[in-house]
mmCIF file of C-alpha atoms and ligand atoms in Angstrom:
data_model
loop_
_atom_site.group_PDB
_atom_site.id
_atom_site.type_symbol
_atom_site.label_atom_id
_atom_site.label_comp_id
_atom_site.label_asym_id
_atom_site.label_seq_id
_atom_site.Cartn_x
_atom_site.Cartn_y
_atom_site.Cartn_z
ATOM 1 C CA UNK A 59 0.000 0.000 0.000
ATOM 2 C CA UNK A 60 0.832 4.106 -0.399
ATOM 3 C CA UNK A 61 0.480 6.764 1.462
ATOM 4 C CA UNK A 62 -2.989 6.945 0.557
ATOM 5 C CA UNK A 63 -3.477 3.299 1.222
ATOM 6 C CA UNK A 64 -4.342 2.490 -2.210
ATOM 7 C CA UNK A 65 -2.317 -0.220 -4.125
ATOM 8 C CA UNK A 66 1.024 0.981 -5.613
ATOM 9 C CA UNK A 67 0.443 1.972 -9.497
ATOM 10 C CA UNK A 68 2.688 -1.122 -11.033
ATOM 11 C CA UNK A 69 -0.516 -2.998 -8.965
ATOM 12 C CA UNK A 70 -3.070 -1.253 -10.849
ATOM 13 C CA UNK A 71 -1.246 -0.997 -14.430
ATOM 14 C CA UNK A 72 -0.907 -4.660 -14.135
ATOM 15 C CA UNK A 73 -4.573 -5.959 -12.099
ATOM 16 C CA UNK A 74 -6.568 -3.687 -15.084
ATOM 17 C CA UNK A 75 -4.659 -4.964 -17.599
ATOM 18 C CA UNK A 76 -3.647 -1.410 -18.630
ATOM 19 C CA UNK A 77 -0.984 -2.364 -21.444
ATOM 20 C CA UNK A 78 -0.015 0.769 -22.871
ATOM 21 C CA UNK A 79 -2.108 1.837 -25.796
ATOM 22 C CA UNK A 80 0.829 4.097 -28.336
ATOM 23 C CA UNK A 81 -2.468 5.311 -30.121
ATOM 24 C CA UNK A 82 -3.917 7.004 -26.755
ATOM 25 C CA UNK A 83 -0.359 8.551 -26.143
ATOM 26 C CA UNK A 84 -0.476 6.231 -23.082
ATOM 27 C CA UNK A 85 2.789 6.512 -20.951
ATOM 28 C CA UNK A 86 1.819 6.223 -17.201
ATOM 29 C CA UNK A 87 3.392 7.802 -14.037
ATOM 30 C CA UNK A 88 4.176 5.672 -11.433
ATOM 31 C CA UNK A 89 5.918 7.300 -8.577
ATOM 32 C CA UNK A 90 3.663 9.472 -6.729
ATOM 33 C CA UNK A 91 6.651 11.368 -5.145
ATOM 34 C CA UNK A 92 6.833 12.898 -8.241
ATOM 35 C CA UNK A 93 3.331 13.284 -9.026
ATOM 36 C CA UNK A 94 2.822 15.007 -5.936
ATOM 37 C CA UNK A 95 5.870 17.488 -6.847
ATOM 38 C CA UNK A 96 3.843 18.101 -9.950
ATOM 39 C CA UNK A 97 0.594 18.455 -8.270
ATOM 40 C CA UNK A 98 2.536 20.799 -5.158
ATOM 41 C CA UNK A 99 3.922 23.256 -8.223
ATOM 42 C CA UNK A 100 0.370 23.841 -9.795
ATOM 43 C CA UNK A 101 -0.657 26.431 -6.822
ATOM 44 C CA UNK A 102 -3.031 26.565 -4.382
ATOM 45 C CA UNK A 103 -5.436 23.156 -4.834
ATOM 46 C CA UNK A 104 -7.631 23.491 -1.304
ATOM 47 C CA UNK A 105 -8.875 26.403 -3.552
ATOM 48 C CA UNK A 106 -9.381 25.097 -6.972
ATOM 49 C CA UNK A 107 -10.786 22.609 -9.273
ATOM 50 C CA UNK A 108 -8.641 20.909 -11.120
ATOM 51 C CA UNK A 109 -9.506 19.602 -14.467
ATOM 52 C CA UNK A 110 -7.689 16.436 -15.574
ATOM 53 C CA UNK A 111 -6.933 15.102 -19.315
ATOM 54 C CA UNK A 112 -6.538 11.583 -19.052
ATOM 55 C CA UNK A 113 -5.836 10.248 -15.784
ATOM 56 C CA UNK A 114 -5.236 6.859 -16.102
ATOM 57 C CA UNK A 115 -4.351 4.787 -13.871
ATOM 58 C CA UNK A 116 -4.063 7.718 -11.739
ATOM 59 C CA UNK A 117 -0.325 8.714 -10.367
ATOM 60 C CA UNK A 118 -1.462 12.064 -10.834
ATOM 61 C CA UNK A 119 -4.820 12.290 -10.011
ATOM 62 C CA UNK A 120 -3.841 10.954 -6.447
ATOM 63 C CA UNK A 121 -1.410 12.593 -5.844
ATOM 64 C CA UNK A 122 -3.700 15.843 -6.502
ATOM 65 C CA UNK A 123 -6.246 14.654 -4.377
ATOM 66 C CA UNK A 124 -3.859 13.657 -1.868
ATOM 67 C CA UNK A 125 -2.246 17.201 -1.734
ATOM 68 C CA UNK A 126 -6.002 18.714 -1.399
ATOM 69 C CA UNK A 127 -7.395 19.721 -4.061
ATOM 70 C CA UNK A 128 -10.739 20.363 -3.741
ATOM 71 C CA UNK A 129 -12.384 18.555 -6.429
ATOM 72 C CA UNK A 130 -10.480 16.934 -9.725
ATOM 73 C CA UNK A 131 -12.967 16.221 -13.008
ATOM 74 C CA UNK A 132 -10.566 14.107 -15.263
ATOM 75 C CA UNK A 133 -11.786 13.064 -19.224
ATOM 76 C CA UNK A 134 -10.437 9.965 -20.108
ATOM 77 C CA UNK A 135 -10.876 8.325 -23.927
ATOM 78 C CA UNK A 136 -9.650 5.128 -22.422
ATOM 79 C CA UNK A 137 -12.595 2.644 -20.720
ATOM 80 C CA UNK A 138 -10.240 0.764 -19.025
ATOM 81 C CA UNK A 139 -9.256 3.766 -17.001
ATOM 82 C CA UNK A 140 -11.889 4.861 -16.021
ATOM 83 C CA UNK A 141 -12.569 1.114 -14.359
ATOM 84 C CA UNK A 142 -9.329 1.653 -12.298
ATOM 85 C CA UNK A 143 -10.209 5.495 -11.150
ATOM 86 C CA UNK A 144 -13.357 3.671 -9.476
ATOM 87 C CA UNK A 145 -10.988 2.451 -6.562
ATOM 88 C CA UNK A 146 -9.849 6.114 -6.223
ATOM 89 C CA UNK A 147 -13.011 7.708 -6.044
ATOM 90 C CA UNK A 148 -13.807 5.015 -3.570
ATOM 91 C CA UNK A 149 -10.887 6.574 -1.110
ATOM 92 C CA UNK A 150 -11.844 10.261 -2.048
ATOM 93 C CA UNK A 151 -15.954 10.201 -1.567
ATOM 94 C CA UNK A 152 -17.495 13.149 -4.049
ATOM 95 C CA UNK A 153 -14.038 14.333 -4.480
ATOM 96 C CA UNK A 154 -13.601 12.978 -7.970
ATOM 97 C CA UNK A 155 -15.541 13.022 -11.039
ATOM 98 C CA UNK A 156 -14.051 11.078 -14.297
ATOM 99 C CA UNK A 157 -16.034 11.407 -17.698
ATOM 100 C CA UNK A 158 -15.647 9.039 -20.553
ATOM 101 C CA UNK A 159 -14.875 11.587 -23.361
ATOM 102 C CA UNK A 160 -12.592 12.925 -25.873
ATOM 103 C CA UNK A 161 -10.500 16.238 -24.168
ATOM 104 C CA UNK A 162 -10.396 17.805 -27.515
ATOM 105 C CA UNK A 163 -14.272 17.339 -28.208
ATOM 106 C CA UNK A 164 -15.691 18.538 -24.711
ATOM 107 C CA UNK A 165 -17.004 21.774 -23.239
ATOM 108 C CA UNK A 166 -14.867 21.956 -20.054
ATOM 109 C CA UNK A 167 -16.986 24.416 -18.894
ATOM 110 C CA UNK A 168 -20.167 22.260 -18.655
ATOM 111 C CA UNK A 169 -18.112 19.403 -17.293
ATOM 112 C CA UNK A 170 -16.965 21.374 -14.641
ATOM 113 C CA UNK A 171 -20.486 23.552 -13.697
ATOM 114 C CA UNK A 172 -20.171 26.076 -11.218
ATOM 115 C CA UNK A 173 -16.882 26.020 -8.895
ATOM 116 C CA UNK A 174 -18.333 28.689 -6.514
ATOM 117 C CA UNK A 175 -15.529 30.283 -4.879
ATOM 118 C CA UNK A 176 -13.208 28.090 -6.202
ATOM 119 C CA UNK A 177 -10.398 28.704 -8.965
ATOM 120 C CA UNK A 178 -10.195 26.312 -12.003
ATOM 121 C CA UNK A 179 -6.910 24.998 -12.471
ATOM 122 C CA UNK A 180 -6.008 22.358 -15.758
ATOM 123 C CA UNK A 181 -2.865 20.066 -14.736
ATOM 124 C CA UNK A 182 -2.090 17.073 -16.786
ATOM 125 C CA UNK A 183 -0.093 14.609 -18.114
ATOM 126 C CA UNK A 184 -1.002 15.093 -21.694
ATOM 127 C CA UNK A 185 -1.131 12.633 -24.326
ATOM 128 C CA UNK A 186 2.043 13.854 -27.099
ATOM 129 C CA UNK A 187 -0.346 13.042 -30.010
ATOM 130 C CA UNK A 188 -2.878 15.061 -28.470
ATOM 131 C CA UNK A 189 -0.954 17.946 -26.477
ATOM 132 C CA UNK A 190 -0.010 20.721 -28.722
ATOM 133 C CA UNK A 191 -3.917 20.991 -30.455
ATOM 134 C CA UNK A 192 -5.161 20.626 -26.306
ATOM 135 C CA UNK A 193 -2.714 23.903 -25.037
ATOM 136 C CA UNK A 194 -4.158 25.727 -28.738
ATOM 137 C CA UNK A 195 -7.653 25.187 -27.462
ATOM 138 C CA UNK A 196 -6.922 26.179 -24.003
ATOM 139 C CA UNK A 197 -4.515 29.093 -25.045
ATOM 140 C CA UNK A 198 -7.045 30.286 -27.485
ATOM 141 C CA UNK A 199 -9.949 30.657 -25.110
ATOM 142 C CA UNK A 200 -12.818 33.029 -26.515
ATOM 143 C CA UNK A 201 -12.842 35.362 -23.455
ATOM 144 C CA UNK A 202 -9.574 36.622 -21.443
ATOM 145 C CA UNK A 203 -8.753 35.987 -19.288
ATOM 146 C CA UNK A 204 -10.081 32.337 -19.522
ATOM 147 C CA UNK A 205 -11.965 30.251 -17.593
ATOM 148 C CA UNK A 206 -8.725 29.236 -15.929
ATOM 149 C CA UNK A 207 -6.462 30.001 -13.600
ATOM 150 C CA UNK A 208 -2.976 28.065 -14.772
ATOM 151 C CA UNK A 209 -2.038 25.548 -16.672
ATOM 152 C CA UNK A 210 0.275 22.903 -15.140
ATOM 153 C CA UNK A 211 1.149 20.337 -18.263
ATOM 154 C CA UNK A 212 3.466 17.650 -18.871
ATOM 155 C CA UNK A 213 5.005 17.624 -22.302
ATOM 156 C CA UNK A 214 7.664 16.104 -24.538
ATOM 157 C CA UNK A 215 10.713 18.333 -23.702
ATOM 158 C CA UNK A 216 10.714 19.731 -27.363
ATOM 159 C CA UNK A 217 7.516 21.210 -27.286
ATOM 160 C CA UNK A 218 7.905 22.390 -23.512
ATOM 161 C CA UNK A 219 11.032 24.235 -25.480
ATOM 162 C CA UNK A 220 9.211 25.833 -27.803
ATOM 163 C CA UNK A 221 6.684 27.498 -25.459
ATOM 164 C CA UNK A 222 8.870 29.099 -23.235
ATOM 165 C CA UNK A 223 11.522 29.552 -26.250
ATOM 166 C CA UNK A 224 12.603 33.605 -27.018
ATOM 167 C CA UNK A 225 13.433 35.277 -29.958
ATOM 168 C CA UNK A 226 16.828 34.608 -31.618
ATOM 169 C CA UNK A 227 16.330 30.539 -31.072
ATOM 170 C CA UNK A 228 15.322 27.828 -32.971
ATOM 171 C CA UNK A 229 12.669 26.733 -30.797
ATOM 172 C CA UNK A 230 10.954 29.889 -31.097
ATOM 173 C CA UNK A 231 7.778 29.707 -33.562
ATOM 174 C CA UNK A 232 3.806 30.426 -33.452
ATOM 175 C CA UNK A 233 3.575 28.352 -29.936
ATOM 176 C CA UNK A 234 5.708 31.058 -28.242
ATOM 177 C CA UNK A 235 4.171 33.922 -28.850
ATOM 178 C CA UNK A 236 0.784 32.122 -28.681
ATOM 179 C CA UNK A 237 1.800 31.414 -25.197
ATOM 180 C CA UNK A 238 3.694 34.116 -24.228
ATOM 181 C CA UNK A 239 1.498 37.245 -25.594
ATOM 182 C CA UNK A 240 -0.857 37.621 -22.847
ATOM 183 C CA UNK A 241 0.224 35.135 -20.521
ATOM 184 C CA UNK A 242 3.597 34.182 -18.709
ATOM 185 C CA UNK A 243 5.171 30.880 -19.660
ATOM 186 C CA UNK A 244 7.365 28.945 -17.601
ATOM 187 C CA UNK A 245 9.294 25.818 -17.709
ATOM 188 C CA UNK A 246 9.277 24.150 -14.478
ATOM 189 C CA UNK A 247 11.424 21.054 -14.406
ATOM 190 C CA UNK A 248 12.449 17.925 -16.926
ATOM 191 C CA UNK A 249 11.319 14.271 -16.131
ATOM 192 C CA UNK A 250 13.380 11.737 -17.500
ATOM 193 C CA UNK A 251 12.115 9.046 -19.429
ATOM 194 C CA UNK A 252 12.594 6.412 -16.667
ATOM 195 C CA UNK A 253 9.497 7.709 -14.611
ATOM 196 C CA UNK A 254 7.287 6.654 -17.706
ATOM 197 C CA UNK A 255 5.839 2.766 -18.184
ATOM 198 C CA UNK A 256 6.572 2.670 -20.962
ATOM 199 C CA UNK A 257 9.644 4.801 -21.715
ATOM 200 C CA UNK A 258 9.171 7.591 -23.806
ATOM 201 C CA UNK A 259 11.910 8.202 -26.363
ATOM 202 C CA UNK A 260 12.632 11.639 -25.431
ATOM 203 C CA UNK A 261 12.526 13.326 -21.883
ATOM 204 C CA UNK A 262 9.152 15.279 -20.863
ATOM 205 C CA UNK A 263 8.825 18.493 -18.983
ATOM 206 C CA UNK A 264 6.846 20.389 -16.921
ATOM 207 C CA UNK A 265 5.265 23.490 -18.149
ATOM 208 C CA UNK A 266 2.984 26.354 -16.324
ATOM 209 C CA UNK A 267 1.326 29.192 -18.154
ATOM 210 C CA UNK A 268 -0.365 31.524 -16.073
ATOM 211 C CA UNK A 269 -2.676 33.750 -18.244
ATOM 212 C CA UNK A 270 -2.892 37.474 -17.344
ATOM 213 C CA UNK A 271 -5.421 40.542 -18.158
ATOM 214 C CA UNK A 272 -4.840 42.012 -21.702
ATOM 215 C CA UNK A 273 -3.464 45.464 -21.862
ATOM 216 C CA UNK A 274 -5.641 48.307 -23.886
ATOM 217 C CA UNK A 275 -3.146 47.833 -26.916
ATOM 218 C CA UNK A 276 -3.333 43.524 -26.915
ATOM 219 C CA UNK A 277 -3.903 42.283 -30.584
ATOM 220 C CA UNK A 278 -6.745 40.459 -31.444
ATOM 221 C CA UNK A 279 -6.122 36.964 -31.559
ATOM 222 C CA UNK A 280 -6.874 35.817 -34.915
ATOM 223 C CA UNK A 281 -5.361 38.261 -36.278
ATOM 224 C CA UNK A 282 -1.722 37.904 -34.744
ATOM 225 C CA UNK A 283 -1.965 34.055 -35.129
ATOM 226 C CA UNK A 284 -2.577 35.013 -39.249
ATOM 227 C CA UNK A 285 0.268 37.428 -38.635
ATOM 228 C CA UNK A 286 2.553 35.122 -36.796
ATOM 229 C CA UNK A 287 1.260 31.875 -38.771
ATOM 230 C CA UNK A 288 2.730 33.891 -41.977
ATOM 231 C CA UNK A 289 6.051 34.922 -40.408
ATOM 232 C CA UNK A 290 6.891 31.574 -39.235
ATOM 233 C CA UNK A 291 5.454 30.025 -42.321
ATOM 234 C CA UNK A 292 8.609 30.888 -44.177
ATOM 235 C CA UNK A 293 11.024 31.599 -41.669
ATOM 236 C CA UNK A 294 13.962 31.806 -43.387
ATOM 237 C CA UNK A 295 12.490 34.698 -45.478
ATOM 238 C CA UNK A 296 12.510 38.469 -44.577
ATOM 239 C CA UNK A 297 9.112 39.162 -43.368
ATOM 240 C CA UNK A 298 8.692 41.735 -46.255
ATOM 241 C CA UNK A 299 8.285 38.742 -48.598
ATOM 242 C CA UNK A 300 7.025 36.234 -46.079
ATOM 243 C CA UNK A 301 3.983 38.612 -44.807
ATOM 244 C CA UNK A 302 3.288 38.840 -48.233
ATOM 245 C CA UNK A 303 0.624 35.464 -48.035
ATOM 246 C CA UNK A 304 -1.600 38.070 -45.635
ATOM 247 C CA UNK A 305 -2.918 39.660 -49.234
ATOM 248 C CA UNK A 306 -1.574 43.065 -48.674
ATOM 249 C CA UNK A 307 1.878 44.806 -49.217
ATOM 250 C CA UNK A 308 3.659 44.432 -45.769
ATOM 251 C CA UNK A 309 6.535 47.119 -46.039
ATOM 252 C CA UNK A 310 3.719 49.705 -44.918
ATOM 253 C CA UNK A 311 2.877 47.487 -41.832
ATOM 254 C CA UNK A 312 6.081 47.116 -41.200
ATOM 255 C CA UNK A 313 7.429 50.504 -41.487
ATOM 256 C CA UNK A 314 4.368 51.699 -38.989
ATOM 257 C CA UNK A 315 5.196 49.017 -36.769
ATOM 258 C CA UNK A 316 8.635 49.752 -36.650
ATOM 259 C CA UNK A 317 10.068 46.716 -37.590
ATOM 260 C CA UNK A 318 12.878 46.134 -40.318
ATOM 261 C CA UNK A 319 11.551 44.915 -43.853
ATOM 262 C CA UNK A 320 14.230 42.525 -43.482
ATOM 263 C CA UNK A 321 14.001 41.236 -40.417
ATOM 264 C CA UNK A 322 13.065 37.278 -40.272
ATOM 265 C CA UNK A 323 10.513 36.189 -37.727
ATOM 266 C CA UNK A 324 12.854 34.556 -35.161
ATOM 267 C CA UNK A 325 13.989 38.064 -34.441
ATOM 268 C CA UNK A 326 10.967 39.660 -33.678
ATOM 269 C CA UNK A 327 9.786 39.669 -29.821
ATOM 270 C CA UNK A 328 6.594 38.628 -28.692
ATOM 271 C CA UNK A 329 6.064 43.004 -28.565
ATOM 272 C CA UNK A 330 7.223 43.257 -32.013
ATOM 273 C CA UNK A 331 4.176 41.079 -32.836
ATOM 274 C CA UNK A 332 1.755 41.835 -31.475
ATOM 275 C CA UNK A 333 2.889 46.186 -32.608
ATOM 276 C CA UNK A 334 2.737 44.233 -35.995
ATOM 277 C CA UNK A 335 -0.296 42.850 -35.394
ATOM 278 C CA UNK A 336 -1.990 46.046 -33.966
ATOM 279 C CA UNK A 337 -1.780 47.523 -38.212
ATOM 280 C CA UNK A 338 -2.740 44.351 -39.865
ATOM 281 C CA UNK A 339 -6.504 44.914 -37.228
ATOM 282 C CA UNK A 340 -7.031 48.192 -39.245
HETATM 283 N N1 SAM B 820 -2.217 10.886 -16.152
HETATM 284 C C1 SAM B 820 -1.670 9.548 -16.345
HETATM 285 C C2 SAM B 820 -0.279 9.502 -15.797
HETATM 286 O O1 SAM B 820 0.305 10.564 -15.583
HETATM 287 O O2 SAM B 820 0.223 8.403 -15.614
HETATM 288 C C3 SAM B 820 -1.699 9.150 -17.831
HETATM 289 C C4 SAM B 820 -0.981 10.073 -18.767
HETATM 290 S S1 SAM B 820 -0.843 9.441 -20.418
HETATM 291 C C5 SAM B 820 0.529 10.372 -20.980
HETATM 292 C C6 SAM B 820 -2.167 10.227 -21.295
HETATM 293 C C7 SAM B 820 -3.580 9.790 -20.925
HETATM 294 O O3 SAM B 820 -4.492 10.511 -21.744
HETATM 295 C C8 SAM B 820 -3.888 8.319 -21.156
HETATM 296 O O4 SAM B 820 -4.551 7.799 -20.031
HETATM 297 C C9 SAM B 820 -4.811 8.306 -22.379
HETATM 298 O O5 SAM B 820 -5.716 7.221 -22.389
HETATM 299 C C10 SAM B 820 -5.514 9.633 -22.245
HETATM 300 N N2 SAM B 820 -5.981 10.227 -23.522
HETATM 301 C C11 SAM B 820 -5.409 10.139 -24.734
HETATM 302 N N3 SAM B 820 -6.083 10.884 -25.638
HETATM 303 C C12 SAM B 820 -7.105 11.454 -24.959
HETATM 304 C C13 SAM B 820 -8.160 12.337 -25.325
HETATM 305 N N4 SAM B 820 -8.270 12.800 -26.578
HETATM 306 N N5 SAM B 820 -9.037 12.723 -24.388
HETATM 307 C C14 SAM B 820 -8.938 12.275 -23.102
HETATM 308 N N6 SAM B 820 -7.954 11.442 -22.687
HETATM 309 C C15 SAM B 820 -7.055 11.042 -23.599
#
């Protein structure tokens, strides 16, 4: 038995017969010293709900609930998790809901209802082949700030990289400023491959994005993502020929913006863009 006197999670991977499913992005956490490091950086959780995305057998879930958080609704695609969360909402009465659903289908919001006083929080270990479009739904929220407080993620070390990645790198791309323009992006700590069953191939990180209030002179979002999208597009080229796919001539945008014709995207800061972004509105 754990600390929470529930069986250790090599029990339940093996009594559910939870072989790892690649398809389902299914690498599980076992050690729930580190899940409860993960769950201990996400913030305050006597005051929040936490939203889940895919909790399997549960390393994380527990260790959530076990460091207080108020309530935890997970979505899980997998049946044969949910079977082996039963034992865990069994230990945490009314604590713990878990939906059988698709994250990239649902309306969190509904799932979730009214928290009262409480903050949302998302924290998750998130599926790689599902990740990336998950933190563009999240990120791109239709009112700011969102119906979260912070994201605490999990992700393959590469993309964790290109979140938090700043101008001048290769890394940085249409994910950085995405995350970075009205929110602050952090990279917490790696996990090595060895805390997955099964291994990953690469190393994983943690991630927290905390969004916060737009200032008066924020872009609109579609816009800079058609502004950025171009840039990075063809990032090799100068952005007077690569801001050319928006349909009209960019050296006047650029010149207003106050940004060099030839500059190349990786050089502009997440400012630059969203100056840049500020004349393609009009
Ligand atoms: N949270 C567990 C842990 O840390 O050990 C499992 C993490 S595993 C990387 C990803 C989980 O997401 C799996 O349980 C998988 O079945 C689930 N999953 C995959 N795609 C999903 C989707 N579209 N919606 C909801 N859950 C999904």
């Amino acid at each position: 038995m754990t600390d929470d006197g529930l069986p250790p999670l090599r029990e339940v991977i093996n009594s559910f017969g939870l072989a790892a499913k690649k398809s389902l992005g299914q690498n599980f956490l076992t050690d729930l010293n580190l899940t409860g490091k993960i769950a201990r950086s996400a913030g305050d959780l006597s005051n929040s709900v936490i939203y889940e995305v895919g909790p399997g057998p549960g390393a994380l879930t527990r260790a959530l609930l076990m460091n207080g958080a108020y309530r935890v609704v997970a979505v899980e695609m997998d049946e044969r998790c949910i079977e082996a969360q039963k034992q865990i909402q069994a230990a945490y009465p009314g604590r713990l809901e878990v939906i059988h659903g698709d994250a990239m289908q649902v309306d969190e919001r509904e799932l979730i209802g009214d928290p009262g006083d409480k903050d949302i929080r998302i924290v998750a270990n998130l599926p790689y082949n599902v990740g990336t479009a998950l933190l563009i739904k999240w990120l791109t929220a239709e009112n700011w700030l969102p119906w979260y407080k912070s994201l605490t993620l999990m992700f393959q070390k590469e993309v964790g990289d290109r979140i938090v990645a700043q101008p001048g790198s290769k890394a940085y791309g249409r994910l950085s400023v995405l995350a970075q323009y009205r929110a602050e992006a952090r990279k917490l700590f790696d996990v090595p491959a060895r805390a997955f069953v099964p291994p990953p191939k690469v190393t994983s990180c943690i991630v927290q994005i905390t969004p916060h209030e737009e200032k008066p002179d924020t872009p609109n979002q579609k816009v800079l993502e058609r502004v950025v999208s171009a840039a990075f597009g063809q990032r090799r080229k100068m952005l007077r020929a690569s801001l050319k796919s928006l349909g009209v001539d960019p050296l006047p945008k650029l010149e207003a913006a106050g940004i060099k014709e030839t500059a190349r995207a990786e050089e502009l800061s997440v400012e630059d863009f969203c100056r840049l972004a500020r004349h393609y509105e009009s």
